Amino acid sequence: FVLDFHKQTNSPSLFSLSRKKLLTLTVYKENTEERGRAAAGMDTGGGVGVGAGAGANYNPRTVEEVFRDFKGRRAGLIKALTNDVEDFYHQCDPEKENLCLYGFPSEQWEVNLPAEEVPPELPEPALGINFARDGMQEKDWLSLVAVHSDAWLLSVAFYFGARFGFDKADRLFNMINEFPTIFEIYSRMAQPKDDDEGLDDDEEDEEEHGDTLCGACGENYASDEFWICCDICEKWFHGKCVKITPARAEHIKQYKCPSCSNKRARP
């Protein structure tokens, strides 16, 4: 109809405009197909595609397919925040435009601009994660990205599962809920540093009280045993030597060792 209209009107401007529209549609179709190949884990010849990584031909329909998609994207995001964290950190330059962290079913990740299509083909991840990078402690910033990544994973999974009935959607949620969140995984990775600090504290405590002797049995202080100090004579005792447990000690406002208790009892 458009070409016939051009012939009848001989309007070069309208024909030129139509060619531009057709060219735009062609480019849009090619970009969409490329994102579809990236989502399926296929080689696009130029790395992972832009956007949430799902094209028109990529549409998981069963609970198992959606769950497989979820696991792949999750694995990619975990990789970005753990094994590839240095690369991820440097890519999130605050001087760049709004950036998003994408995970793909192929277990790959990418930091890129959001999809240009409005509305987007899939829910988009948190926008502008790079802007907060230098305004927070690195650990806190990565934790924030992890939380947003968890929210995005769920939104994508239930976008695909929106047509499921209640039973299938409930089953999908239960399958997803069997896995720890990205935030939980990142938090566990950060935990060993705290444990190391705890060990250092124990070593310092051992050095400080290493020469302390139990007022009852005369043995040296050990950090792996419960000790209690007399508030009168300020001597230390093994809890087992004076028959005081940690639970009982919590209810004692002022502890008196057996010797001090006997002295106070005399007339």
Tab-separated table of C-alpha atoms in Angstrom:
chain	number	residue	atom	x	y	z
A	1	PHE	CA	0.000	0.000	0.000
A	2	VAL	CA	2.832	2.413	0.844
A	3	LEU	CA	4.673	1.775	-2.438
A	4	ASP	CA	1.469	2.124	-4.483
A	5	PHE	CA	0.769	5.396	-2.724
A	6	HIS	CA	4.287	6.599	-3.583
A	7	LYS	CA	3.713	5.810	-7.279
A	8	GLN	CA	0.410	7.637	-7.340
A	9	THR	CA	1.583	10.737	-5.505
A	10	ASN	CA	5.219	10.750	-6.732
A	11	SER	CA	6.194	12.085	-3.329
A	12	PRO	CA	9.967	11.585	-2.861
A	13	SER	CA	9.927	12.928	0.707
A	14	LEU	CA	7.290	10.451	1.819
A	15	PHE	CA	9.128	7.606	0.068
A	16	SER	CA	12.389	8.636	1.786
A	17	LEU	CA	10.638	8.720	5.158
A	18	SER	CA	9.187	5.247	4.604
A	19	ARG	CA	12.606	3.859	3.741
A	20	LYS	CA	13.973	5.246	7.001
A	21	LYS	CA	11.170	3.575	8.959
A	22	LEU	CA	11.765	0.272	7.194
A	23	LEU	CA	15.503	0.534	7.957
A	24	THR	CA	14.757	1.237	11.630
A	25	LEU	CA	12.464	-1.788	11.842
A	26	THR	CA	15.135	-3.969	10.235
A	27	VAL	CA	17.811	-2.856	12.708
A	28	TYR	CA	15.411	-3.344	15.637
A	29	LYS	CA	14.629	-6.878	14.431
A	30	GLU	CA	18.316	-7.748	14.106
A	31	ASN	CA	19.104	-6.411	17.591
A	32	THR	CA	16.192	-8.349	19.067
A	33	GLU	CA	17.312	-11.579	17.418
A	34	GLU	CA	20.865	-11.013	18.684
A	35	ARG	CA	19.638	-10.581	22.249
A	36	GLY	CA	17.640	-13.769	21.835
A	37	ARG	CA	20.756	-15.693	20.832
A	38	ALA	CA	22.662	-14.212	23.787
A	39	ALA	CA	19.895	-15.260	26.161
A	40	ALA	CA	20.047	-18.812	24.897
A	41	GLY	CA	23.817	-18.901	25.414
A	42	MET	CA	24.665	-18.772	21.694
A	43	ASP	CA	27.680	-16.954	20.254
A	44	THR	CA	26.641	-13.585	18.834
A	45	GLY	CA	30.095	-12.748	17.538
A	46	GLY	CA	30.331	-9.670	19.745
A	47	GLY	CA	29.994	-10.791	23.314
A	48	VAL	CA	26.798	-10.842	25.318
A	49	GLY	CA	23.939	-8.753	23.951
A	50	VAL	CA	22.517	-5.567	25.451
A	51	GLY	CA	19.504	-5.559	27.720
A	52	ALA	CA	17.979	-8.219	29.897
A	53	GLY	CA	19.087	-10.903	27.502
A	54	ALA	CA	15.848	-12.219	26.056
A	55	GLY	CA	14.657	-11.851	22.521
A	56	ALA	CA	11.330	-12.403	20.834
A	57	ASN	CA	12.100	-16.077	20.201
A	58	TYR	CA	13.275	-16.774	23.756
A	59	ASN	CA	10.320	-17.537	25.992
A	60	PRO	CA	10.584	-20.394	28.509
A	61	ARG	CA	7.114	-21.832	28.993
A	62	THR	CA	7.361	-24.629	31.549
A	63	VAL	CA	8.279	-24.484	35.229
A	64	GLU	CA	11.467	-26.417	34.504
A	65	GLU	CA	12.493	-24.053	31.687
A	66	VAL	CA	11.879	-20.949	33.806
A	67	PHE	CA	13.797	-22.491	36.698
A	68	ARG	CA	16.697	-23.333	34.385
A	69	ASP	CA	16.690	-19.717	33.194
A	70	PHE	CA	16.703	-18.524	36.813
A	71	LYS	CA	19.655	-20.754	37.745
A	72	GLY	CA	21.710	-19.590	34.760
A	73	ARG	CA	21.149	-15.896	35.453
A	74	ARG	CA	21.796	-16.451	39.154
A	75	ALA	CA	25.102	-18.213	38.452
A	76	GLY	CA	26.233	-15.311	36.262
A	77	LEU	CA	25.387	-12.719	38.912
A	78	ILE	CA	27.129	-14.725	41.640
A	79	LYS	CA	30.215	-14.921	39.449
A	80	ALA	CA	30.207	-11.120	39.040
A	81	LEU	CA	30.065	-10.553	42.815
A	82	THR	CA	32.555	-13.263	43.807
A	83	ASN	CA	35.123	-14.663	41.376
A	84	ASP	CA	34.979	-11.682	38.989
A	85	VAL	CA	34.379	-9.019	41.632
A	86	GLU	CA	37.465	-6.948	40.770
A	87	ASP	CA	36.504	-6.791	37.098
A	88	PHE	CA	32.899	-5.974	38.034
A	89	TYR	CA	34.018	-3.219	40.416
A	90	HIS	CA	36.176	-1.512	37.782
A	91	GLN	CA	33.454	-1.685	35.145
A	92	CYS	CA	31.035	0.193	37.425
A	93	ASP	CA	32.731	3.547	36.859
A	94	PRO	CA	30.662	6.342	38.491
A	95	GLU	CA	31.714	8.660	35.658
A	96	LYS	CA	29.765	6.586	33.137
A	97	GLU	CA	26.036	6.759	32.439
A	98	ASN	CA	23.405	4.721	34.278
A	99	LEU	CA	24.657	1.141	34.337
A	100	CYS	CA	22.912	-2.134	35.155
A	101	LEU	CA	24.192	-5.583	36.087
A	102	TYR	CA	22.685	-8.307	33.900
A	103	GLY	CA	22.829	-12.041	34.379
A	104	PHE	CA	22.198	-14.393	31.456
A	105	PRO	CA	20.915	-17.968	31.198
A	106	SER	CA	24.329	-18.875	29.787
A	107	GLU	CA	25.787	-18.184	33.295
A	108	GLN	CA	27.509	-15.024	32.062
A	109	TRP	CA	27.174	-11.478	33.367
A	110	GLU	CA	27.471	-8.023	31.883
A	111	VAL	CA	27.541	-4.408	33.032
A	112	ASN	CA	25.769	-2.322	30.418
A	113	LEU	CA	23.281	0.437	29.713
A	114	PRO	CA	19.594	-0.425	30.118
A	115	ALA	CA	17.547	-1.625	27.153
A	116	GLU	CA	16.390	1.136	24.822
A	117	GLU	CA	13.006	-0.439	24.078
A	118	VAL	CA	10.050	1.059	25.926
A	119	PRO	CA	8.542	-0.932	27.468
A	120	PRO	CA	11.502	-3.328	27.809
A	121	GLU	CA	11.147	-6.940	26.739
A	122	LEU	CA	11.904	-8.088	30.301
A	123	PRO	CA	11.954	-6.399	33.719
A	124	GLU	CA	15.127	-4.357	34.021
A	125	PRO	CA	17.631	-4.648	36.903
A	126	ALA	CA	18.423	-1.744	39.231
A	127	LEU	CA	19.491	1.321	37.280
A	128	GLY	CA	22.599	3.350	38.101
A	129	ILE	CA	24.410	0.919	40.400
A	130	ASN	CA	27.698	2.604	39.447
A	131	PHE	CA	26.715	5.974	40.951
A	132	ALA	CA	26.787	4.673	44.538
A	133	ARG	CA	30.060	2.772	44.204
A	134	ASP	CA	32.429	5.418	45.599
A	135	GLY	CA	29.955	6.791	48.139
A	136	MET	CA	29.807	3.598	50.203
A	137	GLN	CA	32.121	1.013	51.692
A	138	GLU	CA	32.872	-1.614	49.043
A	139	LYS	CA	31.344	-4.392	51.149
A	140	ASP	CA	28.126	-2.402	51.689
A	141	TRP	CA	27.903	-1.467	48.013
A	142	LEU	CA	28.323	-5.067	46.870
A	143	SER	CA	25.699	-6.159	49.408
A	144	LEU	CA	23.289	-3.592	47.983
A	145	VAL	CA	23.925	-4.818	44.431
A	146	ALA	CA	23.346	-8.389	45.639
A	147	VAL	CA	19.956	-7.503	47.141
A	148	HIS	CA	18.852	-5.723	43.960
A	149	SER	CA	20.067	-8.697	41.909
A	150	ASP	CA	17.922	-11.056	43.985
A	151	ALA	CA	14.877	-8.850	43.403
A	152	TRP	CA	15.555	-8.744	39.663
A	153	LEU	CA	15.930	-12.523	39.412
A	154	LEU	CA	12.532	-13.027	41.017
A	155	SER	CA	10.888	-10.420	38.798
A	156	VAL	CA	12.228	-12.087	35.636
A	157	ALA	CA	11.229	-15.573	36.818
A	158	PHE	CA	7.685	-14.537	37.628
A	159	TYR	CA	7.436	-12.489	34.451
A	160	PHE	CA	7.974	-15.718	32.532
A	161	GLY	CA	5.690	-17.573	34.920
A	162	ALA	CA	2.896	-14.991	34.867
A	163	ARG	CA	0.735	-17.288	32.728
A	164	PHE	CA	1.122	-20.226	35.096
A	165	GLY	CA	-1.735	-21.240	37.308
A	166	PHE	CA	-1.431	-20.945	41.078
A	167	ASP	CA	-0.112	-24.488	41.516
A	168	LYS	CA	2.688	-24.063	38.974
A	169	ALA	CA	3.646	-20.606	40.266
A	170	ASP	CA	3.758	-21.952	43.818
A	171	ARG	CA	5.923	-24.843	42.656
A	172	LEU	CA	8.301	-22.452	40.878
A	173	PHE	CA	8.616	-20.314	44.009
A	174	ASN	CA	9.375	-23.371	46.150
A	175	MET	CA	12.081	-24.518	43.719
A	176	ILE	CA	13.668	-21.061	43.769
A	177	ASN	CA	13.405	-20.861	47.546
A	178	GLU	CA	15.557	-23.993	47.900
A	179	PHE	CA	18.576	-21.920	46.833
A	180	PRO	CA	20.292	-19.333	49.059
A	181	THR	CA	19.969	-15.772	47.824
A	182	ILE	CA	22.862	-13.951	46.196
A	183	PHE	CA	22.959	-11.675	49.235
A	184	GLU	CA	23.319	-14.676	51.556
A	185	ILE	CA	26.133	-16.103	49.442
A	186	TYR	CA	28.013	-12.796	49.359
A	187	SER	CA	27.533	-12.306	53.113
A	188	ARG	CA	29.011	-15.750	53.810
A	189	MET	CA	32.033	-14.888	51.691
A	190	ALA	CA	32.601	-11.736	53.717
A	191	GLN	CA	32.235	-13.634	57.015
A	192	PRO	CA	35.739	-15.223	57.173
A	193	LYS	CA	37.249	-11.758	57.645
A	194	ASP	CA	35.171	-11.338	60.798
A	195	ASP	CA	36.210	-14.802	61.963
A	196	ASP	CA	39.868	-13.876	61.503
A	197	GLU	CA	39.304	-10.791	63.624
A	198	GLY	CA	37.743	-13.005	66.286
A	199	LEU	CA	40.799	-15.247	66.275
A	200	ASP	CA	43.036	-12.218	66.689
A	201	ASP	CA	40.981	-11.138	69.705
A	202	ASP	CA	41.385	-14.599	71.259
A	203	GLU	CA	45.150	-14.457	70.710
A	204	GLU	CA	45.336	-11.027	72.352
A	205	ASP	CA	43.255	-12.287	75.254
A	206	GLU	CA	45.582	-15.285	75.593
A	207	GLU	CA	48.639	-13.012	75.698
A	208	GLU	CA	47.043	-10.664	78.232
A	209	HIS	CA	46.030	-13.414	80.672
A	210	GLY	CA	48.653	-16.036	79.791
A	211	ASP	CA	50.435	-15.722	83.148
A	212	THR	CA	47.211	-15.774	85.169
A	213	LEU	CA	46.855	-18.765	87.475
A	214	CYS	CA	43.665	-20.269	88.805
A	215	GLY	CA	43.248	-19.357	92.487
A	216	ALA	CA	42.004	-22.864	93.207
A	217	CYS	CA	44.068	-25.355	91.169
A	218	GLY	CA	47.027	-23.149	90.156
A	219	GLU	CA	46.841	-23.959	86.413
A	220	ASN	CA	47.443	-21.377	83.692
A	221	TYR	CA	44.715	-19.376	82.000
A	222	ALA	CA	43.211	-20.856	78.788
A	223	SER	CA	40.835	-18.956	76.508
A	224	ASP	CA	38.835	-22.089	75.665
A	225	GLU	CA	37.713	-22.514	79.281
A	226	PHE	CA	35.261	-20.483	81.345
A	227	TRP	CA	36.895	-18.332	84.021
A	228	ILE	CA	35.428	-16.026	86.654
A	229	CYS	CA	37.063	-13.288	88.687
A	230	CYS	CA	36.372	-12.633	92.358
A	231	ASP	CA	35.177	-9.055	92.862
A	232	ILE	CA	36.745	-8.946	96.342
A	233	CYS	CA	40.280	-10.348	95.975
A	234	GLU	CA	40.350	-10.029	92.146
A	235	LYS	CA	41.737	-13.525	91.714
A	236	TRP	CA	40.698	-15.623	88.696
A	237	PHE	CA	39.237	-19.102	88.952
A	238	HIS	CA	38.234	-21.894	86.591
A	239	GLY	CA	34.454	-22.030	86.603
A	240	LYS	CA	34.661	-25.782	87.137
A	241	CYS	CA	36.923	-25.297	90.168
A	242	VAL	CA	34.440	-23.063	91.982
A	243	LYS	CA	31.360	-24.796	90.496
A	244	ILE	CA	30.143	-21.738	88.569
A	245	THR	CA	28.722	-22.197	85.066
A	246	PRO	CA	28.459	-19.410	82.444
A	247	ALA	CA	24.653	-19.497	82.745
A	248	ARG	CA	24.801	-19.094	86.523
A	249	ALA	CA	27.418	-16.338	86.272
A	250	GLU	CA	25.005	-14.188	84.268
A	251	HIS	CA	22.774	-13.882	87.338
A	252	ILE	CA	25.585	-13.036	89.803
A	253	LYS	CA	25.943	-9.287	90.349
A	254	GLN	CA	29.031	-9.575	92.556
A	255	TYR	CA	31.027	-12.787	92.705
A	256	LYS	CA	32.883	-13.794	95.863
A	257	CYS	CA	35.285	-16.713	95.731
A	258	PRO	CA	35.022	-19.412	98.462
A	259	SER	CA	37.882	-17.875	100.481
A	260	CYS	CA	36.346	-14.391	100.534
A	261	SER	CA	32.920	-15.788	101.342
A	262	ASN	CA	34.334	-17.641	104.352
A	263	LYS	CA	36.136	-14.510	105.577
A	264	ARG	CA	32.944	-12.455	105.450
A	265	ALA	CA	31.055	-15.159	107.355
A	266	ARG	CA	33.380	-14.993	110.399
A	267	PRO	CA	32.288	-12.820	113.358
